[in-house]
Tab-separated table of C-alpha atoms in Angstrom:
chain	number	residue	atom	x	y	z
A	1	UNK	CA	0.000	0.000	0.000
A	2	UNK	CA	1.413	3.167	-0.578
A	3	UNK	CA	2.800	5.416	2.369
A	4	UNK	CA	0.025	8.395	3.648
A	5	UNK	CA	1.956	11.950	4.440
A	6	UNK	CA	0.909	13.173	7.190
A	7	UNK	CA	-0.265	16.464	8.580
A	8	UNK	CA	-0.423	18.574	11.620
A	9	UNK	CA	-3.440	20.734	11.161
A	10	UNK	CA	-5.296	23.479	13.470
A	11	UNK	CA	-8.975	21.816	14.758
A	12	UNK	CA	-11.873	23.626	16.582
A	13	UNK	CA	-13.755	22.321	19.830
A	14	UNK	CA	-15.398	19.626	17.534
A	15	UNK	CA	-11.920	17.808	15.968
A	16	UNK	CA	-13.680	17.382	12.767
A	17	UNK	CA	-13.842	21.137	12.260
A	18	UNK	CA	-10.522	21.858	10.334
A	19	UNK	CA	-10.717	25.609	9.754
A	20	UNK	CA	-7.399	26.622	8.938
A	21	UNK	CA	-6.646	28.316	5.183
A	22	UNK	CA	-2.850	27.259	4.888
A	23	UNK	CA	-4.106	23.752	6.072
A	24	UNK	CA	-6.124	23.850	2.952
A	25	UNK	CA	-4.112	24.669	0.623
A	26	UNK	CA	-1.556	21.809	1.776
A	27	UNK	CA	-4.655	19.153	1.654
A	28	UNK	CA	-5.852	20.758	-1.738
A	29	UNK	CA	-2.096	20.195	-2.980
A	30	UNK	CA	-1.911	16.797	-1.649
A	31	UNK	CA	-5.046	15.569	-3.030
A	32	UNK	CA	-3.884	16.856	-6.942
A	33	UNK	CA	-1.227	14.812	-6.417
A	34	UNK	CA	-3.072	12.024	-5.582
A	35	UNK	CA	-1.198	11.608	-2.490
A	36	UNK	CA	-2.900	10.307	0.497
A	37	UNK	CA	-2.658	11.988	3.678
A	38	UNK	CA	-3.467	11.160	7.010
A	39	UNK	CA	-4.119	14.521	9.239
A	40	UNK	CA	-2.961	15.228	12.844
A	41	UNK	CA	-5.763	17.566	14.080
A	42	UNK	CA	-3.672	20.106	16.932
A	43	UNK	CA	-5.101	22.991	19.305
A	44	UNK	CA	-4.041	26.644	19.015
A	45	UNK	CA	-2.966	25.824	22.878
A	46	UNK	CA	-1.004	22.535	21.509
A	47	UNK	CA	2.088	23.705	19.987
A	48	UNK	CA	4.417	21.462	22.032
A	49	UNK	CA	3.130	18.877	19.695
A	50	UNK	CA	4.940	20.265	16.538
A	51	UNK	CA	7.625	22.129	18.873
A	52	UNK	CA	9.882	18.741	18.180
A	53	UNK	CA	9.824	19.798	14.396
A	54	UNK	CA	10.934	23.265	14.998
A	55	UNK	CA	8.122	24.892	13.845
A	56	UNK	CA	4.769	26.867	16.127
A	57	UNK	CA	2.645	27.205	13.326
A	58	UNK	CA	0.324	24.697	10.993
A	59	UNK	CA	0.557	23.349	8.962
A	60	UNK	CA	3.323	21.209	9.369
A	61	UNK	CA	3.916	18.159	6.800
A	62	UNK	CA	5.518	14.782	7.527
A	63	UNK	CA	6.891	12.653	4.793
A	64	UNK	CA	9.099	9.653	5.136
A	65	UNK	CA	11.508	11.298	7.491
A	66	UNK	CA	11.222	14.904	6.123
A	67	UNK	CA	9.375	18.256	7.682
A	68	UNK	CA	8.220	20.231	5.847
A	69	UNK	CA	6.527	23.425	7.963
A	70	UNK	CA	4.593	26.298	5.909
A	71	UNK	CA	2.377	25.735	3.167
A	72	UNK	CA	4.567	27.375	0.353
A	73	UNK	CA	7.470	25.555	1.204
A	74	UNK	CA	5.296	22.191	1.132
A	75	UNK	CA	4.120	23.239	-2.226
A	76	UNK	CA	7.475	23.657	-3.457
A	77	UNK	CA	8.270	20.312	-1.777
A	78	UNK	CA	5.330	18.590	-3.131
A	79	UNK	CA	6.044	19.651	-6.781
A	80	UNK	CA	9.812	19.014	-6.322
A	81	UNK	CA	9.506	15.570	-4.863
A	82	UNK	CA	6.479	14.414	-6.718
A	83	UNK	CA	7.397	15.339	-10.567
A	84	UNK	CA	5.889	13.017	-12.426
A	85	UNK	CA	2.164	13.602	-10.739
A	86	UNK	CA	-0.254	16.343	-11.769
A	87	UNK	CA	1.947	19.932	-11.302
A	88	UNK	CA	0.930	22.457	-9.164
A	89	UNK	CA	2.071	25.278	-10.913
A	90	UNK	CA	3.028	23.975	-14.427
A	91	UNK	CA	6.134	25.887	-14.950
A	92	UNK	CA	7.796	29.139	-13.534
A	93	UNK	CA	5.552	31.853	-14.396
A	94	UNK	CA	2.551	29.907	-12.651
A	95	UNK	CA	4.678	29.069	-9.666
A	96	UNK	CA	5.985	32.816	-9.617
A	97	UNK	CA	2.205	33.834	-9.704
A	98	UNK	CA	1.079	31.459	-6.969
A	99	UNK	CA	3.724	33.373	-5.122
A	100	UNK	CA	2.419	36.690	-5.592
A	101	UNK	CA	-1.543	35.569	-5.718
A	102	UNK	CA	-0.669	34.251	-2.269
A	103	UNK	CA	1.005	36.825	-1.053
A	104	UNK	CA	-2.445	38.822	-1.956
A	105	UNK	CA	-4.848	36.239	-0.194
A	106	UNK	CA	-2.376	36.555	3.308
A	107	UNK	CA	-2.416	40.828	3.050
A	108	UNK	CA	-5.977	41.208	1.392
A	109	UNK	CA	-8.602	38.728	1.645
A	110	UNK	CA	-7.600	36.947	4.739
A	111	UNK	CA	-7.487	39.817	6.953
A	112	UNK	CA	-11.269	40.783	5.709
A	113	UNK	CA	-12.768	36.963	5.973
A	114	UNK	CA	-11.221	37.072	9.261
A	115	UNK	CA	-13.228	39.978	10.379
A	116	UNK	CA	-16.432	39.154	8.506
A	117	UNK	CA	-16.320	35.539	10.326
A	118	UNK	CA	-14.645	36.681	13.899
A	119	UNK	CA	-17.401	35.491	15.902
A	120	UNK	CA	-18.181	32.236	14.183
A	121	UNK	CA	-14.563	31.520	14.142
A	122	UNK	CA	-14.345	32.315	17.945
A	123	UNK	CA	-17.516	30.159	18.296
A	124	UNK	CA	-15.782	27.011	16.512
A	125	UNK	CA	-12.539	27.425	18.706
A	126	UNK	CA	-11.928	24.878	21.943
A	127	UNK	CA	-12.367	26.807	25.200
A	128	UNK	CA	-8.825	26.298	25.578
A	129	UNK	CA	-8.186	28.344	22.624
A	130	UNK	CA	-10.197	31.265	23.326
A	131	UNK	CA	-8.133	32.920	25.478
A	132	UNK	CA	-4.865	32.678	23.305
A	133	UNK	CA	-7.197	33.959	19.870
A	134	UNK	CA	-8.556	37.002	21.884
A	135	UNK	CA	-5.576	38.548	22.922
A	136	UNK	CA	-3.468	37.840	19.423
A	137	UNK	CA	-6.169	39.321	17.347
A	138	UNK	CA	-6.859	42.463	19.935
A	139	UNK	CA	-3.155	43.153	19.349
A	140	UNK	CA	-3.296	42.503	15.764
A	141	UNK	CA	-6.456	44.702	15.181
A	142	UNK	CA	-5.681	46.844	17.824
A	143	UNK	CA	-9.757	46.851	19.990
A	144	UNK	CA	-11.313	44.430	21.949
A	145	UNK	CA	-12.781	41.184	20.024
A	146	UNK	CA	-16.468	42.470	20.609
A	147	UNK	CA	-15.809	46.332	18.938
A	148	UNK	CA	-14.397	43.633	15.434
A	149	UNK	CA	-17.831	41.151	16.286
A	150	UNK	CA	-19.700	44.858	16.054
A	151	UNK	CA	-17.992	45.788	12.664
A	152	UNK	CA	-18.401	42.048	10.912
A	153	UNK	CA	-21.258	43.586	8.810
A	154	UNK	CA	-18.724	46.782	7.005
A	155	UNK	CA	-15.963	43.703	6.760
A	156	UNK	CA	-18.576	41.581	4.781
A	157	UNK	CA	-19.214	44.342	2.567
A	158	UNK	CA	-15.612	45.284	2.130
A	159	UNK	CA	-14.901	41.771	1.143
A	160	UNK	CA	-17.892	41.563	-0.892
A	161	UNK	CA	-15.838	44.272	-3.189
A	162	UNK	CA	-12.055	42.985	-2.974
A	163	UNK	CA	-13.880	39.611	-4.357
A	164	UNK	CA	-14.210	41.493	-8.146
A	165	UNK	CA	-11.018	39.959	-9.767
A	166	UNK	CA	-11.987	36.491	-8.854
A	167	UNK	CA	-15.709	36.694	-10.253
A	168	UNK	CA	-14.396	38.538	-13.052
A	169	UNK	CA	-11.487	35.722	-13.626
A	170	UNK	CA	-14.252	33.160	-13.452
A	171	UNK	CA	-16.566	34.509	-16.059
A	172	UNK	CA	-14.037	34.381	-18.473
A	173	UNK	CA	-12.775	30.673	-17.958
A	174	UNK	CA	-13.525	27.971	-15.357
A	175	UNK	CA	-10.778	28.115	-12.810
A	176	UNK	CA	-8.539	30.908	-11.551
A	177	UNK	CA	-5.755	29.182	-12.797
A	178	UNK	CA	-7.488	28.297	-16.544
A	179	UNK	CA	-8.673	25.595	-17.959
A	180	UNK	CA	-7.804	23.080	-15.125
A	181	UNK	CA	-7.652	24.160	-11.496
A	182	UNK	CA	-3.631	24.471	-10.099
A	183	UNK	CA	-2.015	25.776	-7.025
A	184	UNK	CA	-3.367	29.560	-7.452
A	185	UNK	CA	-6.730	27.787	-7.374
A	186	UNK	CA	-5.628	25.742	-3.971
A	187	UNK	CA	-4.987	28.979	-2.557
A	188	UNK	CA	-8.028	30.913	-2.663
A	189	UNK	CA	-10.644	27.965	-2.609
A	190	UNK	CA	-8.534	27.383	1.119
A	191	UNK	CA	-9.770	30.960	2.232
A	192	UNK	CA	-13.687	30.142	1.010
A	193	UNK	CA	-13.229	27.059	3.092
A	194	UNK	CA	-12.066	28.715	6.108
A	195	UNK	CA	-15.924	30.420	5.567
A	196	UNK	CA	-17.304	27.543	4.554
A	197	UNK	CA	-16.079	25.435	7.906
A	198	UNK	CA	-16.731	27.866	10.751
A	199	UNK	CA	-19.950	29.479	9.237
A	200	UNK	CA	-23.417	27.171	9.572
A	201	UNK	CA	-24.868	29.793	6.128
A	202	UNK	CA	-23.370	30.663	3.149
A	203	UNK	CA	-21.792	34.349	3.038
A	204	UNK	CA	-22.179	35.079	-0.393
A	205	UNK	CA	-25.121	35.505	-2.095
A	206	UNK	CA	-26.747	32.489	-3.755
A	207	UNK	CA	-25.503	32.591	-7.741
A	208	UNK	CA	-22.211	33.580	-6.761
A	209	UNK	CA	-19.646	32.919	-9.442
A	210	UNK	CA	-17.705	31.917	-6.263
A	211	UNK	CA	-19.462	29.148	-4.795
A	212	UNK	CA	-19.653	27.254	-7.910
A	213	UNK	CA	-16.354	27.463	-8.583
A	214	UNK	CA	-15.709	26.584	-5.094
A	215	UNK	CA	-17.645	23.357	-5.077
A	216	UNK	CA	-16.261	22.199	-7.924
A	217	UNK	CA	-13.053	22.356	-6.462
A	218	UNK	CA	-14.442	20.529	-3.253
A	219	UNK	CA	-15.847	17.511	-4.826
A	220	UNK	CA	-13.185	17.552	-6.871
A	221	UNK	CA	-10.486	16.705	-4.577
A	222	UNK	CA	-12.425	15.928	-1.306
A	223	UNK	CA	-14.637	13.170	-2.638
A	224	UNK	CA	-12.016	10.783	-2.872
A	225	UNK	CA	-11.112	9.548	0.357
A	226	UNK	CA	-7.625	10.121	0.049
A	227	UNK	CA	-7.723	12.104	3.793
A	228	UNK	CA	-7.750	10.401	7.488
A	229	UNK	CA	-7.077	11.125	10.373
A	230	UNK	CA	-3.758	9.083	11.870
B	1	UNK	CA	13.816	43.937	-43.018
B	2	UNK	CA	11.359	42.770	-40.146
B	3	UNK	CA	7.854	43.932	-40.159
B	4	UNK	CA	6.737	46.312	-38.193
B	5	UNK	CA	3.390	45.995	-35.850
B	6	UNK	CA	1.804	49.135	-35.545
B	7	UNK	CA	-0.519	50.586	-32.291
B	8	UNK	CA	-2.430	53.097	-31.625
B	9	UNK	CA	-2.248	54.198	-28.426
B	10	UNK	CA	-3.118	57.753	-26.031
B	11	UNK	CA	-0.918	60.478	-25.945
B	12	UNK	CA	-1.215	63.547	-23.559
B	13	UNK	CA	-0.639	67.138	-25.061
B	14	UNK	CA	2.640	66.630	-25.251
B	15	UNK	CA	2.720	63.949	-28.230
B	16	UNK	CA	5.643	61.964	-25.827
B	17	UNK	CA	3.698	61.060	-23.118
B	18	UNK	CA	2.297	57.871	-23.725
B	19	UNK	CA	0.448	56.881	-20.518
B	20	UNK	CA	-2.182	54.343	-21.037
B	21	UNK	CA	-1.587	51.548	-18.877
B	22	UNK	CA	-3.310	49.171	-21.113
B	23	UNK	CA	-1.231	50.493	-24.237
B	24	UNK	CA	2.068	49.889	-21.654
B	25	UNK	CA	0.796	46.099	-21.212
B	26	UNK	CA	1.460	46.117	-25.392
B	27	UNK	CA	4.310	47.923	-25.474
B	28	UNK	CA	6.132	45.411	-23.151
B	29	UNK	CA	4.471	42.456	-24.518
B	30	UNK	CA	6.125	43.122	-28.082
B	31	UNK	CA	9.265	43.876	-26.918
B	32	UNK	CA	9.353	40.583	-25.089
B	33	UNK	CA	8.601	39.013	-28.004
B	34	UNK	CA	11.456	40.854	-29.643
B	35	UNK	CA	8.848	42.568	-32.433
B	36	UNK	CA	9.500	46.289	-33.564
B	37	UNK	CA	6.580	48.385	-32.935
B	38	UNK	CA	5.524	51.312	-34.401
B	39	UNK	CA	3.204	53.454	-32.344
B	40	UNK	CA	0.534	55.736	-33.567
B	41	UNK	CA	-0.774	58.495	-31.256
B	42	UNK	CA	-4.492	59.553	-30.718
B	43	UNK	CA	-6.442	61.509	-28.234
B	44	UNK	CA	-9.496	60.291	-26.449
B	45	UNK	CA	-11.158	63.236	-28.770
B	46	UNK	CA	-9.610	61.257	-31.553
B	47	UNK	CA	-11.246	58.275	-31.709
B	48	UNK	CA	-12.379	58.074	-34.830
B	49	UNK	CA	-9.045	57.333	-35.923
B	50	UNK	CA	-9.640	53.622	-34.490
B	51	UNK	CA	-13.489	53.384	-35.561
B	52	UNK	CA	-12.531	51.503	-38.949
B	53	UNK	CA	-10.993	49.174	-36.522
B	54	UNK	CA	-14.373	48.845	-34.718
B	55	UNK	CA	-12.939	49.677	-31.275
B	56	UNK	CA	-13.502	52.937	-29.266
B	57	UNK	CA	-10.259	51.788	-27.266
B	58	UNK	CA	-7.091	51.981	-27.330
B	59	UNK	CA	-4.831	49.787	-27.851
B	60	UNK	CA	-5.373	48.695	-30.974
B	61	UNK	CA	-2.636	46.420	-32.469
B	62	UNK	CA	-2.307	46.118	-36.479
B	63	UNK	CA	-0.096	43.252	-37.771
B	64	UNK	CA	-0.411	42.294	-41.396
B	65	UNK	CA	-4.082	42.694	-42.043
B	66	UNK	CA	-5.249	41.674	-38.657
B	67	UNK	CA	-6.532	44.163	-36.359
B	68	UNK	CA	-6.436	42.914	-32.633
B	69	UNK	CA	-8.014	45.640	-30.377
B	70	UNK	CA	-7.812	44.916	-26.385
B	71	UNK	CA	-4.632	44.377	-24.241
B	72	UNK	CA	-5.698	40.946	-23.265
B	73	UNK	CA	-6.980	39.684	-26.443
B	74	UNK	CA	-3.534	41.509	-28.084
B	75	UNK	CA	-1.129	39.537	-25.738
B	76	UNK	CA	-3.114	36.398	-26.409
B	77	UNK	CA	-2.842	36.836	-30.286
B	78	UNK	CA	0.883	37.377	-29.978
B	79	UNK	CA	1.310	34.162	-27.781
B	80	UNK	CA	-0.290	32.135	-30.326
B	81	UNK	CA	1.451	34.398	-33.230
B	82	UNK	CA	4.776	34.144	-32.006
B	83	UNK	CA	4.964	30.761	-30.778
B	84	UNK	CA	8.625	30.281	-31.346
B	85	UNK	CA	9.766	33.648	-29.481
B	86	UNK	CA	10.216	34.635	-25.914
B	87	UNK	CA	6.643	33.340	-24.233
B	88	UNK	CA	4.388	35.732	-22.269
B	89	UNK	CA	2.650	33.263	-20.066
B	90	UNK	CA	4.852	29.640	-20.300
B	91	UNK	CA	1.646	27.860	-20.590
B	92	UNK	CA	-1.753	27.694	-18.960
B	93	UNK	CA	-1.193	28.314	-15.526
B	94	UNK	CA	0.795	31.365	-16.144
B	95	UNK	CA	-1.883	32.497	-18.769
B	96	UNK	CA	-4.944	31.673	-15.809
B	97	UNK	CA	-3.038	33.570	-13.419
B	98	UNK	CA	-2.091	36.289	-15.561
B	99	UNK	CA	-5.861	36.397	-16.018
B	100	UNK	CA	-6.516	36.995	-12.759
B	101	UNK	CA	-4.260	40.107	-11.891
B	102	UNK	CA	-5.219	41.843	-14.603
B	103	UNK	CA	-8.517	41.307	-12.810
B	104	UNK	CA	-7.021	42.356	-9.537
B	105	UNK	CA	-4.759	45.650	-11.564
B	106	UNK	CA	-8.191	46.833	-13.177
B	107	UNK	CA	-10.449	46.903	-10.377
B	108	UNK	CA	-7.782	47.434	-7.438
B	109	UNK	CA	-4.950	48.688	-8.339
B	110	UNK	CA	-6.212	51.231	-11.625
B	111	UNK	CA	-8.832	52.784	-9.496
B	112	UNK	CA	-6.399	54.171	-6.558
B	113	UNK	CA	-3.601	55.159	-9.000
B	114	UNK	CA	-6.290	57.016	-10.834
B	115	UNK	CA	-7.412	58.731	-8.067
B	116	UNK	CA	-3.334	59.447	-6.350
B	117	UNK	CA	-2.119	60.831	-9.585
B	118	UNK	CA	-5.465	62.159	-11.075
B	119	UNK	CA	-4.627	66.043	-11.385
B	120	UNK	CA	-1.057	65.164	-12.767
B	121	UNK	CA	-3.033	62.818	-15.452
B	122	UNK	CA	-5.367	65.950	-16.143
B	123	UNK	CA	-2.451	68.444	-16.310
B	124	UNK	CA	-0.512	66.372	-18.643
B	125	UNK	CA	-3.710	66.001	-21.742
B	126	UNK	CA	-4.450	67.748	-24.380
B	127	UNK	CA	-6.720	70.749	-23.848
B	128	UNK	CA	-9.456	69.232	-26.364
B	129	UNK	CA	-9.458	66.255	-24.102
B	130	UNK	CA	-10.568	67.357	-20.614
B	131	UNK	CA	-13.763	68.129	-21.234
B	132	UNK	CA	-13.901	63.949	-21.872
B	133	UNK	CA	-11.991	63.380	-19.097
B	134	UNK	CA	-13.772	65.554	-16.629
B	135	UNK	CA	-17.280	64.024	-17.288
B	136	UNK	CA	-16.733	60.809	-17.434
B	137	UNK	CA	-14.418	60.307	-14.825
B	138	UNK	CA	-16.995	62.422	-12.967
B	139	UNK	CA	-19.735	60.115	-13.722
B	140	UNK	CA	-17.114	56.822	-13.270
B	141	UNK	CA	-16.759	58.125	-9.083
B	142	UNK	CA	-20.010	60.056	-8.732
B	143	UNK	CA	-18.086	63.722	-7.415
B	144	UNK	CA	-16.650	66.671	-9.337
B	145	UNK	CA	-13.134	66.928	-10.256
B	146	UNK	CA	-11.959	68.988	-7.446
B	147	UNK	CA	-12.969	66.754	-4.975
B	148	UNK	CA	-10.584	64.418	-6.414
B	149	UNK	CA	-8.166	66.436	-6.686
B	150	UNK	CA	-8.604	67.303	-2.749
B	151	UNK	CA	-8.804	63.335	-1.968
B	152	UNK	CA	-5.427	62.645	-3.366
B	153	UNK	CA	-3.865	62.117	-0.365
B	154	UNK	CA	-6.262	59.322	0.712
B	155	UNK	CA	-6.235	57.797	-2.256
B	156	UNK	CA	-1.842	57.974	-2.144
B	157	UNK	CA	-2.029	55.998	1.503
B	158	UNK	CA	-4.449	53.571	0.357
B	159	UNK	CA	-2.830	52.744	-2.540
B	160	UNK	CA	0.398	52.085	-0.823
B	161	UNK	CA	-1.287	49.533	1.434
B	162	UNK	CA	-3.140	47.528	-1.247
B	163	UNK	CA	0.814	47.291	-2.745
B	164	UNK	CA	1.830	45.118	0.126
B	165	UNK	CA	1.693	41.321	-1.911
B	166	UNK	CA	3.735	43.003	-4.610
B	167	UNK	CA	6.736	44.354	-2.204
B	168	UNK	CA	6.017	40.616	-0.407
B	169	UNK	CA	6.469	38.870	-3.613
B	170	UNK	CA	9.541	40.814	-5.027
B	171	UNK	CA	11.295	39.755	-1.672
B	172	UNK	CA	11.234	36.382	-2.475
B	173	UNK	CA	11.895	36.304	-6.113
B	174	UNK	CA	13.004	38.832	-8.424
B	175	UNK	CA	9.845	39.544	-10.587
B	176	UNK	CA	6.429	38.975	-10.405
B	177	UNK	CA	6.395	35.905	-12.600
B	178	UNK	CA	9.224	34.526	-10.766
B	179	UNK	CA	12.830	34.699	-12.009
B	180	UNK	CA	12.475	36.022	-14.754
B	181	UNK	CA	9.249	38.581	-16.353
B	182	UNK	CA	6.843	37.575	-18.234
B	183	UNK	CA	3.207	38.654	-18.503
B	184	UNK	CA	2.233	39.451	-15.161
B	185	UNK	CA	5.183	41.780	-14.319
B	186	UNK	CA	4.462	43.565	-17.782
B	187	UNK	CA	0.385	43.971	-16.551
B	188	UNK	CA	1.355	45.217	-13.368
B	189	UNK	CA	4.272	47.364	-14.560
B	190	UNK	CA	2.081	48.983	-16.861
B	191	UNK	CA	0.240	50.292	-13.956
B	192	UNK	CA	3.208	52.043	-12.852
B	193	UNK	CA	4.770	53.289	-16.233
B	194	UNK	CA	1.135	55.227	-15.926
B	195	UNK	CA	2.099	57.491	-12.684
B	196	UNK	CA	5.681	57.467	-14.174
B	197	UNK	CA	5.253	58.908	-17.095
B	198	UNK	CA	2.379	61.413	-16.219
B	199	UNK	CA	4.170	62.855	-13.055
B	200	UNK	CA	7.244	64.552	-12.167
B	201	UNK	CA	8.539	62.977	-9.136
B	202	UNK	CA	8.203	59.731	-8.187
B	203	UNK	CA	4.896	59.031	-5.611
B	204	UNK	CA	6.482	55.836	-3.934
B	205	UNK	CA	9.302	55.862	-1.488
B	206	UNK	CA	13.070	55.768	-1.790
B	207	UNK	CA	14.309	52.259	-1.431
B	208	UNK	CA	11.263	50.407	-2.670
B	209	UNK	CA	11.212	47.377	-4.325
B	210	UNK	CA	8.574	48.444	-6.865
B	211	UNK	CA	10.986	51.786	-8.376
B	212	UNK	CA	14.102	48.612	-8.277
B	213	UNK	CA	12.176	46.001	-9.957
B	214	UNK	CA	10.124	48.560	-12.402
B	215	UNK	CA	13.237	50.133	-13.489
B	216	UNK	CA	15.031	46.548	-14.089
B	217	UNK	CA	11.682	45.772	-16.376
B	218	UNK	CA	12.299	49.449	-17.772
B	219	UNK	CA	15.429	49.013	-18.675
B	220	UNK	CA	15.491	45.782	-20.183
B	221	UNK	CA	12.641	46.357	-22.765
B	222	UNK	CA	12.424	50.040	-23.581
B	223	UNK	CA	16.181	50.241	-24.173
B	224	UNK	CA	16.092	48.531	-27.207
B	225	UNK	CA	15.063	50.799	-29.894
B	226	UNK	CA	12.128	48.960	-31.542
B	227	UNK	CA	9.515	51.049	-30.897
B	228	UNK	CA	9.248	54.195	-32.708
B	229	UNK	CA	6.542	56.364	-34.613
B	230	UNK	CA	4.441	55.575	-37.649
C-alpha cells in the first residue's frame, strides 16, 4: 500500500472542524497529487506537539523522514519531490504567480474573511483556545474582540468588493488558474473554506460565481477519500 | 527587413507622453517578443481614428491585415502568433493567473492610481481632451473633479497599502512571474509606467522594491530601440 503523508493541522472544539486556510491549501495540494494523507488535528494551545519539528505554526507536513513546515514551502516540496504527478504550478511563471496571488490572499482577503467571520470563528474554537485567539487578534487589530464582532457587517461588505477579480477571472474561464484548477486555485478555494467550515450559512449571495467554482473544487479533490485522520 | 506591428495608443498634449496603462501592457508584450513596434498616437477626442478598426479603445494592435483591439486579447494573439519567441505566459497556468491580476490591476490597483495621480493625469492632456476626461471620470466616481483632486492624499495611503503582496512577492523572487518577467510583471508594470510617465517625481518611497524592480523591467525592454513612430 502506498505510504500516507501526514499532517499537523489546526482543529476547533469539535476535531472534525478543520478551519485553517494554509491547512487547505496543503490538503488541496496533496489531493492533486493524488497523495494520500493522514491529518494530525492540533489545538491553538497545543504547539508542544509540533515544537519537536521546529516549527509553532500549521501546517506542518511529515513525509518519510522529512518536515516540511509552511504551506509554500510544502508546495514547493510537493512539486519538487512528486514530478511526475499532476503539477501544481506547471512551470515558472505559474509558480511565480502562486507566489504573488498568495502573497495577496495573506495581506488582502484573509485579513477581511477574518473579520467578517470573527465570531463564528471564535464560536468554533476549543475553550482552551479562546483565550490565546482574543488577545493575538486584539493586538493585531488593535480593539477588543467584541468592537471587530460589532464591525463584521462593514468587513462583509468590504470583502464583498475585494472579491471582483476572482468573479471577473471566473466569467471568463472555469478556474482561476485556466482551464484546469492548479495551485493559485488551492490557494483561494482554502480561504472560502475557512468560511465555509466555521460558518453554519453561506456568506455570499446564492448565484455567486464563487461558490460554484468553489464546489467544484471541493468535490473535486475531497470526494475521494484520500484524507484520514492518523 | 522585419515587419513592423503598428498601435495606436493615447498620448497627452505633449505627443511623448504615452500613458495608457493598457497600451504599456502592449508595449512590453512586443518587446518581449522581440517585435518592432511602431506606435501611432491619438487623443481620447480622436477616436475616430480607431473606428474603422471597430474599437472605441485603445490599444489597438495592427499586424499584417489583422486588427487585434484589447490588451488581453492583443497579448493572447501574440502568444499564439509568435509561438517560437520569448513566451508571455509559459503555458496555462501562467496564462490563468495572468488572467486573474489583470482582474485584480483593473479593479484594485487602476482605481487608486487614478485617483493618487489624477490632477497630474489631467495636467498632462491635451486641452481638447478634458472636457472627456472631466465628465466621465466624474460620472465613473459620482463627485466633481476637485474633490478628487482634494482626496489625493487618501487615495496615495491607500494605494500604498493595497501594494503590500507586490513588495512581499519581489522579496522572495526577483519579478512577479518569478525569475524572470513575463506577462504578469508587464500587466502590473504597466500600472506604474502610468504614474511614471504622467508625473514629475516619483509618488512611492526611496528604497522600494517596486521603483528597483520597475526600473530593471524598464530598462530591459524600452532600451532597445524597436519602438518608434508611424
Amino acid at each position: 500500500m502506498e505510504h500516507s503523508l501526514q499532517l499537523y493541522e489546526l482543529a476547533g472544539r469539535d476535531r472534525v472542524l478543520r478551519f485553517s486556510p494554509f491547512c487547505w491549501r496543503t490538503r488541496f495540494a496533496v489531493a492533486h497529487k493524488g497523495l494520500s494523507l493522514r491529518t494530525i488535528p492540533i489545538l491553538f494551545s497545543e504547539k508542544e506537539k509540533i515544537a519537536p519539528y521546529h516549527s509553532d505554526r500549521v501546517p506542518v507536513l511529515l513525509d518519510r523522514g522529512h518536515v516540511i513546515p509552511d504551506s509554500w514551502r510544502i508546495a514547493e516540496y510537493l512539486e519538487k519531490t512528486y514530478p511526475d504527478r499532476p503539477s501544481l504550478f506547471h512551470g515558472d511563471v505559474g509558480r511565480g504567480s502562486s507566489c504573488f496571488i498568495g502573497h495577496w490572499t495573506d495581506t488582502s482577503l484573509h485579513p477581511l474573511i477574518l473579520r467578517s467571520v470573527i465570531s463564528d470563528i471564535y464560536d468554533a474554537l476549543d475553550d482552551r483556545d479562546r483565550e490565546y485567539f482574543r488577545k493575538s487578534r486584539e493586538a493585531r487589530f488593535g480593539c477588543p474582540l467584541e468592537q471587530l464582532f460589532s464591525e463584521a457587517g462593514e468587513a462583509q461588505a468590504a470583502l464583498s468588493k475585494i472579491l471582483a477579480p476572482i468573479r471577473a477571472t471566473l466569467q471568463q474561464q472555469e478556474f482561476l488558474s485556466g482551464s484546469e484548477p492548479a495551485y493559485p486555485d488551492f490557494i483561494v478555494c482554502a480561504a472560502f473554506q475557512w468560511i465555509r467550515i466555521v460558518r453554519k450559512g453561506e456568506l455570499l449571495a446564492i448565484g455567486d460565481p464563487i461558490l460554484a467554482w468553489r464546489e467544484k473544487i471541493v468535490t473535486r479533490y475531497m470526494s475521494t477519500a484520500n484524507v484520514h485522520d492518523a
